[in-house]
Coordinates of N, CA and C and ligand atoms in Angstrom, one line a residue:
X1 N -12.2 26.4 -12.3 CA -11.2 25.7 -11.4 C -10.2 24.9 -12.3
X2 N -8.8 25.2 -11.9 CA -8.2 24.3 -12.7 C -8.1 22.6 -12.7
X3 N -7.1 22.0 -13.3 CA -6.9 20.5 -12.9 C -6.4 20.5 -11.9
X4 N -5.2 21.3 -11.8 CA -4.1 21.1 -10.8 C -5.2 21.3 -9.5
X5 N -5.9 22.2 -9.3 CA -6.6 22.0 -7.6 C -8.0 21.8 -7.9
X6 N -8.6 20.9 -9.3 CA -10.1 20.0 -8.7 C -9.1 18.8 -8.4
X7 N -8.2 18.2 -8.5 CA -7.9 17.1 -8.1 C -7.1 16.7 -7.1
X8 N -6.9 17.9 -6.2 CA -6.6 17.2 -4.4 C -8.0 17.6 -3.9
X9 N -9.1 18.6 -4.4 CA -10.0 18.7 -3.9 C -10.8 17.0 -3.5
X10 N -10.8 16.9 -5.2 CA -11.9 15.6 -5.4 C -11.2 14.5 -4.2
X11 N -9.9 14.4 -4.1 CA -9.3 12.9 -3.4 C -9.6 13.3 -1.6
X12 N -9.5 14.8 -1.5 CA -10.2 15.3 -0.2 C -11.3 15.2 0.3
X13 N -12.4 15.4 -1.1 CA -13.9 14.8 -0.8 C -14.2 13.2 -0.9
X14 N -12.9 12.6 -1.5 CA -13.3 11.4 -1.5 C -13.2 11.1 -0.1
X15 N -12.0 11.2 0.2 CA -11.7 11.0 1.9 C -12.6 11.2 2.8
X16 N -13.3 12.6 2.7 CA -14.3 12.6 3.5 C -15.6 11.5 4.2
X17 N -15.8 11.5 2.6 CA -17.0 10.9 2.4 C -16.8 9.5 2.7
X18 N -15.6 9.0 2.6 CA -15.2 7.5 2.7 C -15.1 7.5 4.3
X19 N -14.7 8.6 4.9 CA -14.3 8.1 6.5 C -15.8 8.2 7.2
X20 N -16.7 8.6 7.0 CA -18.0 8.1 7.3 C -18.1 6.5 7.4
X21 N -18.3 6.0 6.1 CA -18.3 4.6 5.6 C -17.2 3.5 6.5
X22 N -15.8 4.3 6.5 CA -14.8 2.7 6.5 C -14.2 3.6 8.3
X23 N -15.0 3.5 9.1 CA -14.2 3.9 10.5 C -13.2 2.8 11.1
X24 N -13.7 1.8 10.7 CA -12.9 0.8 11.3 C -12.8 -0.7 10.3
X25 N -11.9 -1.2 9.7 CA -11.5 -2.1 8.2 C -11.6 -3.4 9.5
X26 N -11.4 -3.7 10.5 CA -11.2 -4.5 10.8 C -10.3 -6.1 10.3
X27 N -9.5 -5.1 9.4 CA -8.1 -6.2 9.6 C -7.6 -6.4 10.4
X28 N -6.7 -7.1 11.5 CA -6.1 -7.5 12.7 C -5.0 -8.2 12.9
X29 N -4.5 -8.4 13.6 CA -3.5 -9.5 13.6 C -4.7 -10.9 14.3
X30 N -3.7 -12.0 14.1 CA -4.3 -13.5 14.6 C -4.8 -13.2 15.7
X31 N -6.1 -13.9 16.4 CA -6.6 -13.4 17.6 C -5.5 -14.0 18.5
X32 N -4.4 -15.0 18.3 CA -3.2 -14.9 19.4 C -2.4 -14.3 19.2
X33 N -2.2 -13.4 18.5 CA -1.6 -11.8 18.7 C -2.1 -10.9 19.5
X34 N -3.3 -11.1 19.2 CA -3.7 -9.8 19.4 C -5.1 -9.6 19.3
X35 N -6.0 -10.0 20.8 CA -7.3 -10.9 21.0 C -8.6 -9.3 20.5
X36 N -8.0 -8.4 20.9 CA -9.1 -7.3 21.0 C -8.9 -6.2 19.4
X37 N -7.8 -6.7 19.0 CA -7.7 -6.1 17.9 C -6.8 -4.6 17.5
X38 N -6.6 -4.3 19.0 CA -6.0 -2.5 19.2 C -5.0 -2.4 19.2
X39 N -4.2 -3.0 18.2 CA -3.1 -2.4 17.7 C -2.7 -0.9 17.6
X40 N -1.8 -0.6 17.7 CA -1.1 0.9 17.5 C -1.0 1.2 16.2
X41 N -0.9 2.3 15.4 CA -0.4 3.0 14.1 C 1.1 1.9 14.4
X42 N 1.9 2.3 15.3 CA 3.3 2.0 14.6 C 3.6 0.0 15.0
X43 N 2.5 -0.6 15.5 CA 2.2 -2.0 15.2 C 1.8 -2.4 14.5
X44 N 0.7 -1.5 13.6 CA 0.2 -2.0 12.2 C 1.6 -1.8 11.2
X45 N 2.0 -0.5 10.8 CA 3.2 -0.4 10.5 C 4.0 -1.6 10.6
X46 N 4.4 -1.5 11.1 CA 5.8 -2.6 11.7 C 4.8 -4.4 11.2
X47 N 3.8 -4.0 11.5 CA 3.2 -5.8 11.0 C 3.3 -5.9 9.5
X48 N 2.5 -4.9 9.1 CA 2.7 -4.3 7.9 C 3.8 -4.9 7.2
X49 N 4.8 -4.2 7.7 CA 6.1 -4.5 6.6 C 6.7 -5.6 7.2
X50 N 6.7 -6.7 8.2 CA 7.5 -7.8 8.5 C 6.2 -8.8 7.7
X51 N 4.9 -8.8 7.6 CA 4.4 -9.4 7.4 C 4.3 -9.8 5.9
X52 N 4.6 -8.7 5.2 CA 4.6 -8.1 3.3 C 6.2 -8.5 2.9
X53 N 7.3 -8.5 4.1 CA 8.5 -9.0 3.6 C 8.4 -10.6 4.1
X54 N 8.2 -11.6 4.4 CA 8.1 -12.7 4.8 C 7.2 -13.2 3.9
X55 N 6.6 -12.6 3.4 CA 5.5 -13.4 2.6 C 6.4 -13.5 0.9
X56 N 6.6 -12.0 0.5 CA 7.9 -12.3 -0.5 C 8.9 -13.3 -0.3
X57 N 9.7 -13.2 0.7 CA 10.7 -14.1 0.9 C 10.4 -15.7 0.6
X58 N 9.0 -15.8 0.9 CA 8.4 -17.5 0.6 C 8.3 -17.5 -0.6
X59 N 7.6 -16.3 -1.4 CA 7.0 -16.6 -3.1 C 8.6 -16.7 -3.6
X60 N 9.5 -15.5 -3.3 CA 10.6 -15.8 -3.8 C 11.7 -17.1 -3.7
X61 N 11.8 -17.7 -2.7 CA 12.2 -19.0 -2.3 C 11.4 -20.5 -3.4
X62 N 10.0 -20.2 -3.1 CA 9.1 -20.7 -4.5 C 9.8 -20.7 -5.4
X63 N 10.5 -19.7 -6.2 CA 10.9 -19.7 -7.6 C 12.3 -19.7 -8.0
X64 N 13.1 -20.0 -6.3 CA 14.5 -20.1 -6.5 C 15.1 -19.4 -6.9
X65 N 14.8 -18.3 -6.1 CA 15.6 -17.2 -5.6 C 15.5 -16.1 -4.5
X66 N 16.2 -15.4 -4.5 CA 16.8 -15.0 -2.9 C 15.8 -13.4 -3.3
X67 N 15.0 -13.2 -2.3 CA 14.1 -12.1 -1.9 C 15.8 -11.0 -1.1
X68 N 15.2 -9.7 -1.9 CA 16.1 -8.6 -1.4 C 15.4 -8.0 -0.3
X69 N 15.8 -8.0 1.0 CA 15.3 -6.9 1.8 C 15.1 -5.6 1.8
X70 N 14.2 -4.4 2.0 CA 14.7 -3.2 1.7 C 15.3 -3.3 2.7
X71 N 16.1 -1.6 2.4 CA 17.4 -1.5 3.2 C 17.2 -0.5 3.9
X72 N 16.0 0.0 4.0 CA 15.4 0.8 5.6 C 13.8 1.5 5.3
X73 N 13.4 1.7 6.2 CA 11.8 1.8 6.3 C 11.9 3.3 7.1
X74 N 11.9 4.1 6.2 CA 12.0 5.1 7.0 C 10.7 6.3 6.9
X75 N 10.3 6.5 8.7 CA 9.4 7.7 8.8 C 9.9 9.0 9.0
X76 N 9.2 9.7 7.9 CA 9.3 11.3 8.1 C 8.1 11.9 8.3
X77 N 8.5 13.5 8.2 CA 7.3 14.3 8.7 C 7.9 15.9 7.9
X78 N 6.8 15.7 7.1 CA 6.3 17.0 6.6 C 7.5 16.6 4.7
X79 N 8.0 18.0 4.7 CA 9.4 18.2 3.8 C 10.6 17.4 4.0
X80 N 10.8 17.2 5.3 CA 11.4 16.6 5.6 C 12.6 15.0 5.3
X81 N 11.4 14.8 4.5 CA 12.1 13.1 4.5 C 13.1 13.2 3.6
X82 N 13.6 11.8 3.0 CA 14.8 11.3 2.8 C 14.5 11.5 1.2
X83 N 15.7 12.4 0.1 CA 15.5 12.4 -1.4 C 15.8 11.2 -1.9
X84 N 15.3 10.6 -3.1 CA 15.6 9.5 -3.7 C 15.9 9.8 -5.2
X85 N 17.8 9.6 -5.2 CA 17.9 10.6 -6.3 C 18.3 11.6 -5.9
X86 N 17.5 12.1 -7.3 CA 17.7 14.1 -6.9 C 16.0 14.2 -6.9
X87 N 15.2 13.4 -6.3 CA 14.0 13.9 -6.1 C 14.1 13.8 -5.0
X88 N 13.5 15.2 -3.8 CA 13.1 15.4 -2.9 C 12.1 14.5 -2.3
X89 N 11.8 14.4 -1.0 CA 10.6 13.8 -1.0 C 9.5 14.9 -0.5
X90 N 8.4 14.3 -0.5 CA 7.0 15.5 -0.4 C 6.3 14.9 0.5
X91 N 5.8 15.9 0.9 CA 4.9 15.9 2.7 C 3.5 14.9 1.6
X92 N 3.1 14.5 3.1 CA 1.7 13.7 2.4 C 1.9 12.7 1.0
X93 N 3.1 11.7 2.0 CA 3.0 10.3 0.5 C 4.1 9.4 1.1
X94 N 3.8 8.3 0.5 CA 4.4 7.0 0.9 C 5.0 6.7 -0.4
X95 N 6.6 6.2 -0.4 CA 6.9 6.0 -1.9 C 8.3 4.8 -1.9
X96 N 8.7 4.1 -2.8 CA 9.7 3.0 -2.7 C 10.8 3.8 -3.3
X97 N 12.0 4.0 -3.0 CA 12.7 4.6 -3.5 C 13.7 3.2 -4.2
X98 N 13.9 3.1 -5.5 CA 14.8 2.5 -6.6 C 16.6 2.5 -6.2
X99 N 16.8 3.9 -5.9 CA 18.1 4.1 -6.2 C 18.5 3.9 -4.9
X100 N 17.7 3.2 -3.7 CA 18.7 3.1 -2.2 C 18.0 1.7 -2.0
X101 N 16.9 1.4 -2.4 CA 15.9 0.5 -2.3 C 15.4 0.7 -0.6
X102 N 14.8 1.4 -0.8 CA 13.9 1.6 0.4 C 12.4 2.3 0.7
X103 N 11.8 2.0 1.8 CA 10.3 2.6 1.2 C 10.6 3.8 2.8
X104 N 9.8 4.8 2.4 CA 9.7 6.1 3.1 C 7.8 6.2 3.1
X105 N 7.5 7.4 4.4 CA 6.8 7.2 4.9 C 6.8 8.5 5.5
X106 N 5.3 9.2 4.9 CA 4.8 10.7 6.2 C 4.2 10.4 7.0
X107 N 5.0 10.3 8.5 CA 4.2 9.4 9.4 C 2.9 9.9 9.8
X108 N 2.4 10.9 9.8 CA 1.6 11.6 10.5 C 0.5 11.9 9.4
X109 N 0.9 11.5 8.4 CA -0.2 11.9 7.2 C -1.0 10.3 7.0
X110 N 0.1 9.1 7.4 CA -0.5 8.0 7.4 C -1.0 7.6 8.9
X111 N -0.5 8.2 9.8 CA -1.4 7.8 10.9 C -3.2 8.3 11.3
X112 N -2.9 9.5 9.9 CA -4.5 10.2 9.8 C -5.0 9.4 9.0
X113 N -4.6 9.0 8.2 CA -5.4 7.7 7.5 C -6.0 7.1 8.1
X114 N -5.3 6.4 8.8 CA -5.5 5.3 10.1 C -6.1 5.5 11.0
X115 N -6.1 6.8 11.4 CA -7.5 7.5 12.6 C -8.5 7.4 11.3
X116 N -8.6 8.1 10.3 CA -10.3 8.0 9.8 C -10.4 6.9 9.5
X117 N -9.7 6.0 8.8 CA -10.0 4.9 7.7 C -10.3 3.8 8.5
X118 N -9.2 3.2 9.2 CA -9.0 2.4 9.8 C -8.0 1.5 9.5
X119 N -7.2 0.4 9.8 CA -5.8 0.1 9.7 C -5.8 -0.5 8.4
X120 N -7.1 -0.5 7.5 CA -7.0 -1.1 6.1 C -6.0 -0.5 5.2
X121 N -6.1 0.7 5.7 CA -5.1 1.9 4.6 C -4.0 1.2 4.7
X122 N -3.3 1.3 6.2 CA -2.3 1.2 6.3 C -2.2 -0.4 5.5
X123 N -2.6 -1.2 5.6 CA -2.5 -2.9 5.4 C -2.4 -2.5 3.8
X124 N -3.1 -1.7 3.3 CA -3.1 -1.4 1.2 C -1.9 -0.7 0.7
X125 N -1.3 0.2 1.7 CA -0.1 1.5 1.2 C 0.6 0.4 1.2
X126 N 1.2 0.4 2.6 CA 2.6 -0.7 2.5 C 2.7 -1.8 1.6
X127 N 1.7 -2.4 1.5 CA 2.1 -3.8 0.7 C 2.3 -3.4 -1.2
X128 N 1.5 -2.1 -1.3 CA 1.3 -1.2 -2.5 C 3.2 -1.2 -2.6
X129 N 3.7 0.1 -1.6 CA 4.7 0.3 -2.0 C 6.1 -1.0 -2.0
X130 N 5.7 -1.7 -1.2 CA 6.5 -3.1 -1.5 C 6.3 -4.1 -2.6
X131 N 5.5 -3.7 -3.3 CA 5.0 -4.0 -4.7 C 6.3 -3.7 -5.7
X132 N 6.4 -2.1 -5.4 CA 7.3 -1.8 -6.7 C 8.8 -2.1 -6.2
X133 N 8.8 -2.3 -4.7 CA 10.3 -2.9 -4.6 C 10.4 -4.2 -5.2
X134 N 9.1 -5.5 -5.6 CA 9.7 -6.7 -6.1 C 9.7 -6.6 -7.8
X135 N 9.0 -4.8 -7.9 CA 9.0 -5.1 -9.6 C 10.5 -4.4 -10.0
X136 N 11.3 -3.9 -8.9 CA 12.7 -3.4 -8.8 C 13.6 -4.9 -9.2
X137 N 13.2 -5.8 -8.0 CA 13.9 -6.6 -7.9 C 13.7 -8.1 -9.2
X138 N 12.3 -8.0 -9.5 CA 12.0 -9.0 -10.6 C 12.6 -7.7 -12.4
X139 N 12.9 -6.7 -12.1 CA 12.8 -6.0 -13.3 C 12.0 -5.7 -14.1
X140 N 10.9 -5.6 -13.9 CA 9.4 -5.6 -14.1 C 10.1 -4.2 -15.1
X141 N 9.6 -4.4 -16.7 CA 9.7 -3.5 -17.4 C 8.2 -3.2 -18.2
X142 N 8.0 -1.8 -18.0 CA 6.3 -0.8 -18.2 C 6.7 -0.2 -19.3
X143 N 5.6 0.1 -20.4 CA 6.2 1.1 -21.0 C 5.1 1.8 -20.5
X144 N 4.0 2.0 -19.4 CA 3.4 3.2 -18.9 C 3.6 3.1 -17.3
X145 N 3.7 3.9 -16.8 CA 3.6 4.4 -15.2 C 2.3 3.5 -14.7
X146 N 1.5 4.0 -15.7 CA 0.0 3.1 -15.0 C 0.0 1.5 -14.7
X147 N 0.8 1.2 -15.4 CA 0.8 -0.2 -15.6 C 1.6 -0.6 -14.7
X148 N 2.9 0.1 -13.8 CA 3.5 -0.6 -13.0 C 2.1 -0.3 -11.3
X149 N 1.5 1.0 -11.1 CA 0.9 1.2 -10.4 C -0.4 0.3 -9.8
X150 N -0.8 -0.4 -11.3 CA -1.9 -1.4 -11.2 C -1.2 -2.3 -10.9
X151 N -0.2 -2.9 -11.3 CA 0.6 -4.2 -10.7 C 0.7 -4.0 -9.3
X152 N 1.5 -2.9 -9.1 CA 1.2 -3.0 -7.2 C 0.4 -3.2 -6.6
X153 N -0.5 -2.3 -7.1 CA -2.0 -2.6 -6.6 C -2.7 -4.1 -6.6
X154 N -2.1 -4.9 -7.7 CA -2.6 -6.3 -7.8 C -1.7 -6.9 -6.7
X155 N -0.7 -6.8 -7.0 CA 0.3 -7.5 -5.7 C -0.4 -7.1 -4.3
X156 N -0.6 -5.7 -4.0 CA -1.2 -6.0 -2.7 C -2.5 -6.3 -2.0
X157 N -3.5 -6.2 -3.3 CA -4.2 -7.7 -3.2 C -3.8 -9.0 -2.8
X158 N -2.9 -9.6 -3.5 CA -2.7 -11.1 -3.4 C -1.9 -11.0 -1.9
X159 N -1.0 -10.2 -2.0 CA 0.2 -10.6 -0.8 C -1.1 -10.7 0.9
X160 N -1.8 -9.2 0.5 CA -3.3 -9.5 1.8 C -4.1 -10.7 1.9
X161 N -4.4 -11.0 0.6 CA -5.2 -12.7 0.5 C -4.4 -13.6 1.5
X162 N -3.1 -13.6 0.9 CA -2.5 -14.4 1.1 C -2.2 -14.4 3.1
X163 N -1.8 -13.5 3.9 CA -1.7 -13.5 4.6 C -3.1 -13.4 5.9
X164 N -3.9 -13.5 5.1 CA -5.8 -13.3 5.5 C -5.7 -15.0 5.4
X165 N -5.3 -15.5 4.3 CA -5.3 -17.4 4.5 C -4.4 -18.1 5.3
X166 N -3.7 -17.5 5.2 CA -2.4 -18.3 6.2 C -3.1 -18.0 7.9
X167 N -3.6 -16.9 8.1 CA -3.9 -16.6 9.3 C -3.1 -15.6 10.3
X168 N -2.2 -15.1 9.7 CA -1.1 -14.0 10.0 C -2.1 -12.8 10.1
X169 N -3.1 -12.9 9.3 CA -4.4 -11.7 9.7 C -5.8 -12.1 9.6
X170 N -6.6 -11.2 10.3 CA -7.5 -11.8 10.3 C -8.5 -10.8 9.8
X171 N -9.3 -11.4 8.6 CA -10.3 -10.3 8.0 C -11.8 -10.6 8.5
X172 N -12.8 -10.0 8.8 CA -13.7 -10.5 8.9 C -15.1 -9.9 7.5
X173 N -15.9 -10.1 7.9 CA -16.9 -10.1 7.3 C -17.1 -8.8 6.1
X174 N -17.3 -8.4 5.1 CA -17.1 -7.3 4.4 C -15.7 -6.4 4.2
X175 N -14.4 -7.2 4.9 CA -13.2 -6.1 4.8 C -12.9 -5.9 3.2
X176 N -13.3 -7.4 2.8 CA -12.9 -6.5 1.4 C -13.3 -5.5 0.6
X177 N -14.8 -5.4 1.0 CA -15.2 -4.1 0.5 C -14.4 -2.7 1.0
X178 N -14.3 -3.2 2.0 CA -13.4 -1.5 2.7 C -12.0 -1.8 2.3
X179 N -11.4 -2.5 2.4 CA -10.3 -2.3 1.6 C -9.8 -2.0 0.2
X180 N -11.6 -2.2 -0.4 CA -11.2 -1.3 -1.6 C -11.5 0.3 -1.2
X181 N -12.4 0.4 -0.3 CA -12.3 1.5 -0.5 C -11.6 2.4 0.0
X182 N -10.7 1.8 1.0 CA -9.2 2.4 1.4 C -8.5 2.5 -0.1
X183 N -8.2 1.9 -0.7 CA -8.1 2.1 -2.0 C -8.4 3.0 -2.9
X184 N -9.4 3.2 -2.9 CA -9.6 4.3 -3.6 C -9.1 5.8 -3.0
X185 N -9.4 5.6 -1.9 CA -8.9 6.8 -1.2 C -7.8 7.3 -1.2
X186 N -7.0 5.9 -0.6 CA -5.6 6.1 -0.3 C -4.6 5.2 -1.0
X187 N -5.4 4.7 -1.6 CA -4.3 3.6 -2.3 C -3.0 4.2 -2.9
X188 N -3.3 4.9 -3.2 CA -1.8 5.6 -4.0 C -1.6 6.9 -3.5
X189 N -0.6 6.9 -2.4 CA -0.4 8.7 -1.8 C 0.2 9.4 -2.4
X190 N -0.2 9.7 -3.7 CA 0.5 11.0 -4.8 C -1.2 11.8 -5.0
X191 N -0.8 12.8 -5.0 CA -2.3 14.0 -5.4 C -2.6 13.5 -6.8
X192 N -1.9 12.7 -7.5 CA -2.2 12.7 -8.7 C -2.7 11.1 -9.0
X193 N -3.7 10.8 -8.2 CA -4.1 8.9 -8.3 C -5.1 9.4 -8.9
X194 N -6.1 10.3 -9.6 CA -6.9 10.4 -9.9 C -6.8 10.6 -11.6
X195 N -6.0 11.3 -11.6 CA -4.9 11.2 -12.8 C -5.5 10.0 -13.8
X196 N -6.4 9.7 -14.8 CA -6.7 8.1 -15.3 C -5.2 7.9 -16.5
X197 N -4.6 9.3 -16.4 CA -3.5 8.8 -17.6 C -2.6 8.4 -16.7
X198 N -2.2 8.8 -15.7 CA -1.1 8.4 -15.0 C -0.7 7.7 -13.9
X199 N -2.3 7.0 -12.9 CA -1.9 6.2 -11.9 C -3.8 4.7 -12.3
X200 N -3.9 5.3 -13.3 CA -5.3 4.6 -13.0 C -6.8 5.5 -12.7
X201 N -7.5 4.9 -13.1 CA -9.1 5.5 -12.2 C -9.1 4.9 -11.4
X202 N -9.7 5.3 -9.9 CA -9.8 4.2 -9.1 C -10.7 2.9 -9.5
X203 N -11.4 2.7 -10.3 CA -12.2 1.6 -10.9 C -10.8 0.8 -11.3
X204 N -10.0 1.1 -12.0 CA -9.3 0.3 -12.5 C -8.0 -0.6 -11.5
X205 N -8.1 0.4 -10.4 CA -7.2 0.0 -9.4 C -8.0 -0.8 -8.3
X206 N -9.1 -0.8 -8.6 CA -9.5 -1.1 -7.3 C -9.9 -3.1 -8.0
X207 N -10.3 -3.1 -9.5 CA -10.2 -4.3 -9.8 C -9.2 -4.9 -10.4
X208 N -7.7 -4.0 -10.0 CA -6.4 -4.7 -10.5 C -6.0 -5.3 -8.7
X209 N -6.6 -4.8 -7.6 CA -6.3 -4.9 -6.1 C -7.1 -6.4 -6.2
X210 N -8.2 -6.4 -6.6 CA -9.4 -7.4 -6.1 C -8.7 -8.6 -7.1
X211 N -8.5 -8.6 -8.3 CA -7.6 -9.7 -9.1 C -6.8 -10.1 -8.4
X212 N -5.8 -9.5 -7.2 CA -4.8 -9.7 -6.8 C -5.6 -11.0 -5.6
X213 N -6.4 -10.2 -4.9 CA -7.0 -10.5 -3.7 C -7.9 -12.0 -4.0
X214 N -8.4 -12.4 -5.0 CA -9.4 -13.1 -5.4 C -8.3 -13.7 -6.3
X215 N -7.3 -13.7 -6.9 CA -6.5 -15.1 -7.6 C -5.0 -15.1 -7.1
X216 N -4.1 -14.0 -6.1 CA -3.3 -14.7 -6.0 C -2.4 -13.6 -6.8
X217 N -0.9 -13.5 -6.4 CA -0.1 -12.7 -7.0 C 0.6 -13.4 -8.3
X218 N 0.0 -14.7 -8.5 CA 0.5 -15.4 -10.1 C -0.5 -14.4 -11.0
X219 N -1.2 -14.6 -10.5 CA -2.1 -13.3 -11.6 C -2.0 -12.0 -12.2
X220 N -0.5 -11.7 -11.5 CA -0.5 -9.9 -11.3 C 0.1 -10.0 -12.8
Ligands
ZN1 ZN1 2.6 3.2 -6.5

């Protein structure tokens, strides 16, 4: 078997095997949001990204300066979505596009997350891909791919801590385990997160997420 298809296989058996384990992450909004917890796919979403831009907006105000909004949040489906660039986008992936500044979204590929996983996925992508919009906007210069991908990953650790302390969410007992292991799953929606030259092992991401989560996005 080659590389190119053991490695959607493997991220397909990871999936499997993980949606046994993580049926429900039990992240939430504050119980006066939202007392029973049943949020919708496009509530989590939508919390998701007001929650991950409001929390930037403070760190950035912190250091005296002005937090950029993206400039649209857009869902697609399948082939469909919106090029960034001259790259097309691709069915099954969540990504920040640079050249419009905006993050895009297979809605239907992430609302299956979110039926197996539970809304942890969704709570790890988003704040993931709003990661590489502040390393757009701080100029965060890599000289590997891996290294900006672990930074997000650390960012959306801290940015979740952070909103898990404030009370804007509410985690309970064990989520952080399952939020790594949303992580590992789905942390990065490219077929290629398994890749250790190119996005990380998940070991490596799952304790650049937990650095984030456990000290804070000064740490990233
Ligand atoms: Zn990424």
């Amino acid at each position: 078997m080659t590389r190119a298809l053991l490695r959607p296989l493997l991220a397909l058996l990871t999936l499997l095997a993980l949606s046994a384990t993580v049926l429900s992450c039990g992240v939430s909004r504050a119980p006066s949001m939202d007392p029973q917890g049943d949020d919708s796919f496009d509530d989590d979403i939508r919390t998701a990204r007001t929650l991950t831009e409001e929390y930037w907006k403070q760190q950035f105000a912190r250091l005296g300066r002005t937090y950029r909004p993206i400039t649209d949040f857009v869902p697609y489906s399948g082939s469909a979505g919106p090029s960034c660039g001259d790259q097309p986008a691709v069915p099954n992936n969540a990504f920040y596009c640079p050249a419009g500044h905006f993050i895009a979204y297979d809605r239907s590929w992430m609302e299956g997350l979110w039926t197996e996983m539970g809304d942890g996925s969704v709570y790890v992508i988003i704040p993931h891909e709003f990661g590489h919009s502040i390393q757009a906007q701080l100029r965060s210069g890599f000289q590997l791919n891996v290294q900006a991908e672990l930074q997000a990953d650390c960012y959306a650790g801290g940015t979740l801590s952070a909103l898990v302390s404030s009370g804007a969410l509410r985690a309970e007992e064990g989520d952080e385990d399952e939020l790594l292991l949303s992580l590992a799953a789905a942390g990065d929606p490219t077929d290629d997160w398994l890749n250790p030259s190119a996005h990380g092992t998940a070991e490596q991401r799952q304790s650049s997420f937990a650095r984030g989560y456990r000290s804070g996005v000064d740490a990233c």
